[in-house]
Short mmCIF file of C-alpha atoms and ligand atoms in Angstrom, two decimals:
data_model
loop_
_atom_site.label_atom_id
_atom_site.label_comp_id
_atom_site.label_asym_id
_atom_site.label_seq_id
_atom_site.Cartn_x
_atom_site.Cartn_y
_atom_site.Cartn_z
CA MET A 656 19.59 11.85 -6.04
CA LEU A 657 17.27 9.27 -4.49
CA ARG A 658 14.79 9.98 -7.11
CA GLU A 659 17.13 9.51 -9.83
CA THR A 660 18.46 6.17 -8.39
CA ILE A 661 15.16 4.66 -7.91
CA ARG A 662 13.76 5.83 -11.26
CA ALA A 663 16.63 4.29 -13.17
CA LEU A 664 16.22 1.13 -11.22
CA ALA A 665 12.56 1.08 -11.62
CA GLU A 666 12.89 1.64 -15.39
CA SER A 667 15.63 -0.89 -16.03
CA LYS A 668 14.64 -3.68 -13.57
CA ILE A 669 10.94 -3.31 -12.78
CA ALA A 670 9.27 -1.94 -15.81
CA PRO A 671 10.21 -4.62 -18.29
CA PHE A 672 8.28 -7.06 -16.18
CA ALA A 673 5.28 -5.05 -15.20
CA ALA A 674 2.97 -6.02 -18.11
CA ALA A 675 3.78 -9.84 -17.57
CA VAL A 676 3.34 -9.63 -13.80
CA ASP A 677 -0.24 -8.15 -14.52
CA GLU A 678 -1.09 -10.57 -17.46
CA GLU A 679 0.12 -13.64 -15.37
CA SER A 680 -1.14 -12.49 -11.95
CA ARG A 681 2.27 -13.33 -10.61
CA PHE A 682 4.27 -11.95 -7.79
CA PRO A 683 6.99 -9.51 -9.09
CA GLN A 684 9.99 -11.33 -7.91
CA GLU A 685 12.12 -9.46 -10.29
CA ALA A 686 11.11 -6.25 -8.54
CA LEU A 687 11.90 -7.78 -5.03
CA ASP A 688 15.11 -8.74 -6.19
CA ALA A 689 16.14 -5.56 -7.65
CA LEU A 690 14.83 -3.55 -4.47
CA VAL A 691 16.48 -5.60 -1.99
CA SER A 692 19.78 -5.58 -3.95
CA SER A 693 19.74 -1.71 -3.94
CA ASP A 694 18.55 -1.61 -0.31
CA LEU A 695 15.12 0.09 -1.47
CA HIS A 696 12.72 -2.58 -0.30
CA ALA A 697 12.09 -1.36 3.22
CA VAL A 698 13.74 1.96 3.47
CA HIS A 699 11.91 3.35 6.38
CA VAL A 700 13.51 0.73 8.87
CA PRO A 701 15.83 2.82 11.35
CA GLU A 702 19.56 2.50 10.95
CA VAL A 703 19.97 1.01 14.59
CA TYR A 704 18.02 -2.01 13.22
CA GLY A 705 20.17 -2.27 10.09
CA GLY A 706 17.85 -0.23 7.87
CA ALA A 707 18.47 2.54 5.54
CA GLY A 708 16.77 4.99 8.04
CA ALA A 709 14.83 6.79 5.21
CA ASP A 710 12.55 9.55 6.43
CA ALA A 711 8.80 9.57 5.50
CA LEU A 712 9.39 11.74 2.49
CA ALA A 713 12.30 9.53 1.13
CA THR A 714 9.92 6.49 1.51
CA VAL A 715 7.12 8.31 -0.35
CA ILE A 716 9.55 8.97 -3.25
CA VAL A 717 10.56 5.43 -3.48
CA ILE A 718 7.07 4.06 -3.68
CA GLU A 719 6.02 6.89 -5.98
CA GLU A 720 8.72 6.00 -8.58
CA VAL A 721 8.22 2.22 -8.30
CA ALA A 722 4.24 2.82 -8.83
CA ARG A 723 4.95 5.04 -11.72
CA VAL A 724 6.16 1.79 -13.71
CA CYS A 725 4.34 -0.96 -11.68
CA ALA A 726 1.83 -0.40 -8.89
CA SER A 727 2.07 -4.12 -7.70
CA SER A 728 5.73 -3.76 -7.12
CA SER A 729 5.13 -0.62 -5.09
CA LEU A 730 3.34 -2.68 -2.65
CA ILE A 731 6.75 -4.27 -1.64
CA PRO A 732 8.07 -0.99 0.01
CA ALA A 733 4.51 0.16 1.02
CA VAL A 734 3.34 -2.91 2.84
CA ASN A 735 6.79 -3.66 4.44
CA LYS A 736 6.13 -0.33 6.15
CA LEU A 737 2.58 -1.00 6.76
CA GLY A 738 3.22 -4.31 8.43
CA SER A 739 6.23 -3.22 10.61
CA LEU A 740 5.18 0.23 11.60
CA PRO A 741 2.99 -1.15 14.50
CA VAL A 742 6.33 -2.80 15.87
CA ILE A 743 8.27 0.55 15.18
CA LEU A 744 5.59 2.49 16.99
CA SER A 745 4.81 0.38 19.96
CA GLY A 746 6.78 -2.67 20.04
CA SER A 747 9.35 -3.64 22.67
CA GLU A 748 13.07 -3.30 22.01
CA GLU A 749 13.19 -6.93 21.79
CA LEU A 750 10.54 -7.37 19.24
CA LYS A 751 12.12 -4.46 17.18
CA ALA A 752 15.48 -6.29 17.39
CA LYS A 753 14.12 -9.62 16.35
CA TYR A 754 11.81 -8.52 13.50
CA LEU A 755 13.27 -5.49 11.94
CA GLY A 756 16.72 -6.78 11.18
CA PRO A 757 15.59 -9.53 8.90
CA LEU A 758 13.14 -7.04 7.25
CA ALA A 759 15.91 -4.58 6.70
CA LYS A 760 18.17 -7.36 5.28
CA GLY A 761 15.64 -8.46 2.77
CA ASP A 762 15.40 -11.90 4.37
CA ALA A 763 11.64 -11.35 5.33
CA MET A 764 8.61 -9.27 4.37
CA PHE A 765 5.95 -7.87 6.73
CA SER A 766 2.19 -7.92 6.21
CA TYR A 767 -0.72 -6.13 8.13
CA ALA A 768 -3.74 -8.09 9.03
CA LEU A 769 -6.55 -5.99 10.26
CA SER A 770 -9.42 -6.67 7.95
CA GLU A 771 -11.80 -9.54 8.13
CA PRO A 772 -14.75 -10.91 6.08
CA ASP A 773 -17.20 -9.02 8.09
CA ALA A 774 -15.11 -6.17 9.51
CA GLY A 775 -13.77 -3.97 6.73
CA SER A 776 -14.54 -0.19 7.37
CA ASP A 777 -15.76 -1.03 10.84
CA ALA A 778 -12.63 -2.78 11.72
CA ALA A 779 -13.20 -2.70 15.36
CA GLY A 780 -15.93 -5.24 14.83
CA MET A 781 -13.31 -7.84 14.25
CA LYS A 782 -13.87 -11.44 15.52
CA THR A 783 -10.31 -12.94 15.64
CA LYS A 784 -9.58 -13.88 19.17
CA ALA A 785 -6.55 -14.18 21.23
CA VAL A 786 -6.97 -16.07 24.67
CA ARG A 787 -4.19 -16.10 27.19
CA ASP A 788 -2.82 -19.33 28.25
CA GLY A 789 0.04 -19.05 30.66
CA ASP A 790 3.06 -17.58 28.97
CA PHE A 791 1.36 -17.83 25.62
CA TRP A 792 -1.57 -16.33 23.66
CA VAL A 793 -3.68 -18.60 21.44
CA LEU A 794 -5.19 -16.96 18.23
CA ASN A 795 -8.17 -18.11 16.29
CA GLY A 796 -9.86 -16.39 13.19
CA VAL A 797 -9.91 -15.34 9.74
CA LYS A 798 -8.07 -12.20 8.34
CA ARG A 799 -9.07 -11.17 4.90
CA TRP A 800 -7.57 -9.24 1.95
CA ILE A 801 -4.05 -9.50 3.33
CA THR A 802 -1.51 -7.99 0.99
CA ASN A 803 1.42 -10.04 0.36
CA ALA A 804 -0.02 -12.94 2.42
CA GLY A 805 2.12 -16.13 1.69
CA VAL A 806 5.06 -14.28 0.69
CA SER A 807 5.70 -12.52 4.02
CA GLU A 808 7.30 -14.05 6.85
CA TYR A 809 5.92 -11.69 9.39
CA TYR A 810 2.30 -10.62 10.00
CA THR A 811 0.99 -7.88 12.42
CA VAL A 812 -2.48 -9.45 13.52
CA MET A 813 -5.00 -7.43 15.41
CA ALA A 814 -7.04 -9.55 17.58
CA VAL A 815 -9.85 -9.26 20.43
CA THR A 816 -8.38 -9.92 23.72
CA ASP A 817 -11.39 -8.59 25.70
CA PRO A 818 -14.69 -8.87 23.83
CA THR A 819 -16.38 -6.56 26.53
CA LYS A 820 -14.30 -3.39 25.50
CA ARG A 821 -14.65 -3.09 21.63
CA SER A 822 -11.72 -1.20 20.08
CA LYS A 823 -10.05 -1.03 23.60
CA GLY A 824 -10.26 -4.70 23.92
CA ILE A 825 -8.06 -5.39 20.83
CA SER A 826 -4.35 -6.09 20.89
CA ALA A 827 -1.78 -6.45 18.23
CA PHE A 828 0.63 -9.37 17.91
CA VAL A 829 3.45 -10.58 15.54
CA VAL A 830 2.61 -13.84 14.00
CA GLU A 831 5.08 -15.69 11.85
CA LYS A 832 4.24 -17.65 8.67
CA SER A 833 5.93 -20.70 10.21
CA ASP A 834 3.89 -20.63 13.43
CA GLU A 835 1.75 -23.83 13.58
CA GLY A 836 -1.81 -23.22 12.65
CA VAL A 837 -1.17 -20.43 10.15
CA SER A 838 -2.36 -21.05 6.54
CA PHE A 839 -3.54 -19.12 3.57
CA GLY A 840 -6.50 -18.95 1.32
CA ALA A 841 -6.20 -18.89 -2.47
CA PRO A 842 -5.21 -15.76 -3.96
CA GLU A 843 -7.98 -13.22 -5.01
CA LYS A 844 -8.74 -12.60 -8.49
CA LYS A 845 -8.61 -9.02 -8.84
CA LEU A 846 -9.29 -6.00 -11.31
CA GLY A 847 -5.82 -4.60 -10.87
CA ILE A 848 -2.61 -4.82 -8.76
CA LYS A 849 -2.72 -8.43 -10.05
CA GLY A 850 0.93 -8.91 -9.06
CA SER A 851 0.37 -8.27 -5.56
CA PRO A 852 -0.95 -11.52 -3.74
CA THR A 853 -4.06 -10.80 -1.77
CA ARG A 854 -5.04 -13.95 0.55
CA GLU A 855 -7.00 -14.85 3.47
CA VAL A 856 -4.89 -15.63 6.56
CA TYR A 857 -6.31 -18.54 8.72
CA LEU A 858 -5.31 -18.64 12.42
CA ASP A 859 -6.23 -22.12 13.84
CA ASN A 860 -5.23 -22.40 17.38
CA VAL A 861 -1.82 -20.45 16.68
CA ARG A 862 0.13 -20.61 20.04
CA ILE A 863 2.59 -17.68 20.41
CA PRO A 864 4.84 -16.56 23.15
CA ALA A 865 3.28 -13.56 25.34
CA ASP A 866 6.22 -11.58 24.28
CA ARG A 867 4.89 -11.24 20.74
CA MET A 868 2.32 -8.93 21.87
CA ILE A 869 3.01 -5.40 20.47
CA GLY A 870 2.67 -2.76 23.06
CA GLU A 871 0.28 -3.23 26.04
CA GLU A 872 -2.88 -5.34 26.00
CA GLY A 873 -5.69 -3.37 24.62
CA THR A 874 -3.64 -0.89 22.84
CA GLY A 875 -3.63 -2.83 19.37
CA PHE A 876 -6.46 -0.91 17.70
CA ALA A 877 -4.99 2.27 18.78
CA THR A 878 -1.57 1.25 17.28
CA ALA A 879 -3.48 0.06 13.98
CA MET A 880 -5.08 3.42 13.47
CA LYS A 881 -1.95 5.37 14.28
CA THR A 882 -0.05 3.04 11.78
CA LEU A 883 -2.48 4.12 9.06
CA ASP A 884 -2.09 7.93 9.99
CA HIS A 885 1.46 7.45 8.61
CA THR A 886 0.88 4.82 5.97
CA ARG A 887 -2.04 6.50 4.06
CA ILE A 888 0.63 8.77 2.72
CA THR A 889 2.35 5.91 1.33
CA ILE A 890 -1.00 4.95 -0.68
CA ALA A 891 -1.13 8.49 -1.68
CA ALA A 892 2.32 8.15 -3.16
CA GLN A 893 1.29 4.86 -4.79
CA ALA A 894 -1.56 6.84 -6.43
CA LEU A 895 0.61 9.61 -7.40
CA GLY A 896 3.22 7.40 -9.13
CA ILE A 897 0.43 5.49 -11.16
CA ALA A 898 -1.02 8.87 -12.20
CA GLN A 899 2.57 10.26 -13.27
CA GLY A 900 3.12 7.10 -15.09
CA ALA A 901 -0.16 7.38 -17.06
CA LEU A 902 0.49 11.01 -17.90
CA ASP A 903 4.03 10.52 -18.98
CA TYR A 904 2.80 7.72 -21.54
CA ALA A 905 -0.01 9.59 -22.72
CA LYS A 906 2.27 12.72 -23.43
CA GLY A 907 4.37 10.76 -25.63
CA TYR A 908 1.66 9.06 -27.40
CA VAL A 909 -0.13 12.20 -28.42
CA GLN A 910 2.99 13.66 -30.23
CA GLU A 911 3.26 10.40 -32.18
CA ARG A 912 -0.37 9.73 -32.93
CA LYS A 913 -1.46 11.57 -36.17
CA GLN A 914 -5.16 12.25 -37.08
CA PHE A 915 -6.41 14.78 -39.37
CA GLY A 916 -2.86 15.19 -40.74
CA LYS A 917 -1.16 16.26 -37.58
CA PRO A 918 -0.23 15.05 -34.22
CA ILE A 919 -3.32 14.91 -31.84
CA ALA A 920 -1.12 16.87 -29.37
CA ASP A 921 -1.71 19.96 -31.75
CA PHE A 922 -5.31 20.03 -30.92
CA GLN A 923 -6.27 22.30 -27.97
CA GLY A 924 -8.83 19.75 -26.67
CA ILE A 925 -6.02 17.38 -26.22
CA GLN A 926 -3.84 19.99 -24.67
CA PHE A 927 -6.38 20.95 -22.22
CA MET A 928 -6.71 17.44 -20.96
CA LEU A 929 -3.11 17.06 -20.46
CA ALA A 930 -2.98 20.41 -18.65
CA ASP A 931 -5.67 19.48 -16.20
CA MET A 932 -3.92 16.02 -15.71
CA ALA A 933 -0.64 17.67 -14.80
CA MET A 934 -2.16 20.27 -12.61
CA LYS A 935 -4.15 17.61 -10.65
CA ILE A 936 -1.15 15.37 -10.19
CA GLU A 937 1.12 18.48 -8.97
CA ALA A 938 -1.62 19.32 -6.42
CA ALA A 939 -1.60 15.74 -5.17
CA ARG A 940 2.09 15.67 -5.07
CA GLN A 941 2.26 18.79 -2.88
CA LEU A 942 -0.37 17.51 -0.49
CA THR A 943 1.34 14.17 -0.08
CA TYR A 944 4.85 15.56 0.48
CA ALA A 945 3.57 17.99 2.95
CA ALA A 946 1.71 15.20 4.73
CA ALA A 947 4.95 13.06 4.56
CA ALA A 948 6.82 15.96 6.35
CA LYS A 949 3.95 15.96 8.96
CA SER A 950 4.38 12.37 9.45
CA GLU A 951 8.05 12.58 10.07
CA ARG A 952 7.55 15.39 12.50
CA GLY A 953 4.38 13.75 14.18
CA ASP A 954 2.52 16.87 13.91
CA ALA A 955 -1.09 17.14 15.58
CA ASP A 956 -2.77 17.54 12.33
CA LEU A 957 -1.34 14.28 10.70
CA THR A 958 -4.54 12.51 10.92
CA PHE A 959 -6.52 14.97 8.81
CA GLN A 960 -3.41 15.51 6.34
CA GLY A 961 -2.65 11.79 5.97
CA ALA A 962 -6.43 11.26 5.05
CA ALA A 963 -6.60 14.18 2.81
CA ALA A 964 -3.58 13.05 0.98
CA LYS A 965 -4.66 9.51 0.34
CA CYS A 966 -8.16 10.54 -0.59
CA PHE A 967 -7.07 13.58 -2.82
CA ALA A 968 -4.29 11.49 -4.79
CA SER A 969 -6.46 8.35 -5.30
CA ASP A 970 -9.22 10.39 -6.92
CA VAL A 971 -6.60 12.18 -9.02
CA ALA A 972 -5.15 8.80 -9.92
CA MET A 973 -8.52 7.48 -11.09
CA GLU A 974 -9.38 10.68 -13.05
CA VAL A 975 -5.81 10.94 -14.76
CA THR A 976 -5.59 7.30 -15.60
CA THR A 977 -9.18 7.31 -17.20
CA ASP A 978 -8.10 10.35 -19.18
CA ALA A 979 -4.87 8.44 -20.28
CA VAL A 980 -7.13 5.94 -21.64
CA GLN A 981 -9.15 8.31 -23.49
CA LEU A 982 -6.15 10.06 -24.95
CA LEU A 983 -4.96 6.71 -26.54
CA GLY A 984 -8.61 6.17 -27.87
CA GLY A 985 -9.17 2.67 -28.84
CA TYR A 986 -5.50 1.65 -28.34
CA GLY A 987 -5.70 2.81 -24.90
CA TYR A 988 -8.50 0.21 -24.26
CA THR A 989 -6.18 -2.64 -25.11
CA ARG A 990 -3.64 -4.53 -23.04
CA ASP A 991 -0.97 -3.52 -25.84
CA TYR A 992 -0.51 -0.27 -23.99
CA PRO A 993 0.06 0.23 -20.26
CA VAL A 994 -2.70 2.87 -19.57
CA GLU A 995 -5.56 0.31 -19.05
CA ARG A 996 -3.50 -1.47 -16.64
CA MET A 997 -2.65 1.81 -14.68
CA MET A 998 -6.45 2.47 -14.77
CA ARG A 999 -7.27 -0.73 -13.22
CA ASP A 1000 -4.42 -0.35 -10.79
CA ALA A 1001 -5.49 3.19 -9.71
CA LYS A 1002 -8.94 1.89 -8.39
CA ILE A 1003 -7.48 0.16 -5.42
CA THR A 1004 -6.07 3.29 -4.09
CA GLN A 1005 -9.61 4.53 -3.47
CA ILE A 1006 -10.43 1.45 -1.50
CA TYR A 1007 -7.77 0.26 0.59
CA GLU A 1008 -6.28 1.56 4.06
CA GLY A 1009 -9.77 2.81 4.41
CA THR A 1010 -12.05 3.51 1.58
CA ASN A 1011 -12.28 7.27 0.46
CA GLN A 1012 -15.71 7.51 2.11
CA VAL A 1013 -13.96 6.51 5.30
CA GLN A 1014 -11.13 9.01 4.57
CA ARG A 1015 -13.85 11.66 4.52
CA ILE A 1016 -15.31 10.58 7.90
CA VAL A 1017 -11.78 10.72 9.27
CA MET A 1018 -11.26 14.32 7.85
CA ALA A 1019 -14.62 15.50 9.02
CA ARG A 1020 -13.74 14.20 12.59
CA ASN A 1021 -10.51 15.99 12.41
CA LEU A 1022 -11.27 19.26 10.74
CA PRO A 1023 -8.26 21.69 10.80
C1 FAD B 1453 -6.47 -5.64 -2.98
C2 FAD B 1453 -6.76 -5.38 -1.59
C3 FAD B 1453 -5.67 -5.30 -0.62
C4 FAD B 1453 -5.92 -5.21 0.76
N1 FAD B 1453 -4.95 -5.34 1.66
C5 FAD B 1453 -5.30 -5.21 2.89
C6 FAD B 1453 -4.20 -5.56 3.89
O1 FAD B 1453 -3.05 -5.79 3.49
N2 FAD B 1453 -4.40 -5.59 5.16
C7 FAD B 1453 -5.88 -5.45 5.68
O2 FAD B 1453 -6.00 -5.34 6.99
N3 FAD B 1453 -6.68 -5.05 4.83
C8 FAD B 1453 -6.49 -4.91 3.69
N4 FAD B 1453 -7.49 -4.69 2.51
C9 FAD B 1453 -8.80 -4.41 3.00
C10 FAD B 1453 -9.33 -3.03 2.81
O3 FAD B 1453 -8.74 -2.15 3.69
C11 FAD B 1453 -10.84 -3.12 2.93
O4 FAD B 1453 -11.38 -3.80 1.79
C12 FAD B 1453 -11.45 -1.71 3.01
O5 FAD B 1453 -11.13 -1.24 4.21
C13 FAD B 1453 -12.92 -1.71 2.82
O6 FAD B 1453 -13.59 -2.77 3.63
P1 FAD B 1453 -14.72 -3.81 2.94
O7 FAD B 1453 -14.14 -4.18 1.83
O8 FAD B 1453 -15.14 -4.72 3.99
O9 FAD B 1453 -15.79 -2.77 2.44
P2 FAD B 1453 -17.15 -2.25 3.51
O10 FAD B 1453 -16.68 -1.79 4.71
O11 FAD B 1453 -18.11 -3.31 3.38
O12 FAD B 1453 -17.65 -0.92 2.43
C14 FAD B 1453 -18.44 -1.20 1.38
C15 FAD B 1453 -18.84 0.24 0.94
O13 FAD B 1453 -19.71 0.82 1.93
C16 FAD B 1453 -18.88 2.03 2.27
N5 FAD B 1453 -19.07 2.30 3.70
C17 FAD B 1453 -18.87 1.61 4.72
N6 FAD B 1453 -19.14 2.22 5.89
C18 FAD B 1453 -19.45 3.58 5.64
C19 FAD B 1453 -19.79 4.63 6.42
N7 FAD B 1453 -19.78 4.62 7.52
N8 FAD B 1453 -20.09 5.82 5.75
C20 FAD B 1453 -20.22 5.83 4.37
N9 FAD B 1453 -19.76 4.71 3.53
C21 FAD B 1453 -19.54 3.64 4.22
C22 FAD B 1453 -17.51 1.90 1.91
O14 FAD B 1453 -16.73 3.12 1.68
C23 FAD B 1453 -17.77 1.01 0.64
O15 FAD B 1453 -18.03 1.88 -0.39
C24 FAD B 1453 -7.30 -4.84 1.27
C25 FAD B 1453 -8.26 -4.89 0.36
C26 FAD B 1453 -8.06 -5.08 -1.11
C27 FAD B 1453 -9.13 -5.17 -2.02
#
């Protein structure tokens, strides 16, 4: 039922704008409005904070179905979960009550600010600092590549509170867009997910009350990594949706397109490509849904499974979208058809929330 609901919404209210959002590199406001009006913009927020209380699998299905028509728009539910999960996992009751309500209502979005210009894969090498000053913390630094920066009201920011302790000297904070000293860089000019704003976040003497710290001092990096264990599955879902969208489009096209006097779907060379695409997607789906169940239960092997799902599904998305372009021939290579956008959008899923090399490091350290 959930899938039917979200698919109908995605096809009627999000898909019609996907090409324009990409072409104009603009935020998919229509998608945000449609998702908020159906309460699908942040389904993971627990009911006690006014949310829909969807479990990890339901959240994955929402993201998958939105990504099937518009990958940029799927970053609304995905990054709302990424940004707020540190608060849900480690925040005080006061922080949860204050920040999850507006998120659930659709009054505010949440971003996640871990990466920096010189700290990507090696996120613990961050330089952003937070210094205690009485009942306040003062934050200074630059966060880079922050999805939905400028659009989101709230930011989970990881910062160094004890430079002698590396990852154990990092703490997490909630920073608000309206806090004095917060500003944003120009939107990055990207290959894909052009509708999702990616900007730097500048923290210039941002003075916030001490109770905005998420969890204990020094636990911020652990919270950030624990968050990724759960949210990499949402990136797997995004990849899965992009791949399914490309397969669905190509499947229709090959039945219409005629060469040598018959639909190209009649050629076995084409049929084998479609069979391989569908087979890989189904394998990615099973891995992703199983990982979502593990996320919900908090299973001990979640770290491996989340990394495996993200790595596998994103590689499948890249292969399947590239094959979809191939199936459309020259037409597939133009912006008159959606598959080239899907191929460009697929690429990011191999890079963010840890590159696929980093996923392999994570898997190797947590072999079943
Ligand atoms: C569009 C977009 C949106 C993003 N959104 C967010 C966000 O909302 N919040 C956030 O905090 N971050 C975000 N990121 C950042 C993203 O997570 C990082 O770009 C990513 O983790 C890689 O870091 P890097 O770009 O510095 O690459 P680098 O770490 O410099 O990596 C360069 C290359 O070296 C490889 N490499 C690095 N170390 C190793 C190793 N030990 N072994 C083998 N290979 C290695 C990498 O896999 C990669 O191929 C986003 C990035 C993009 C592009």
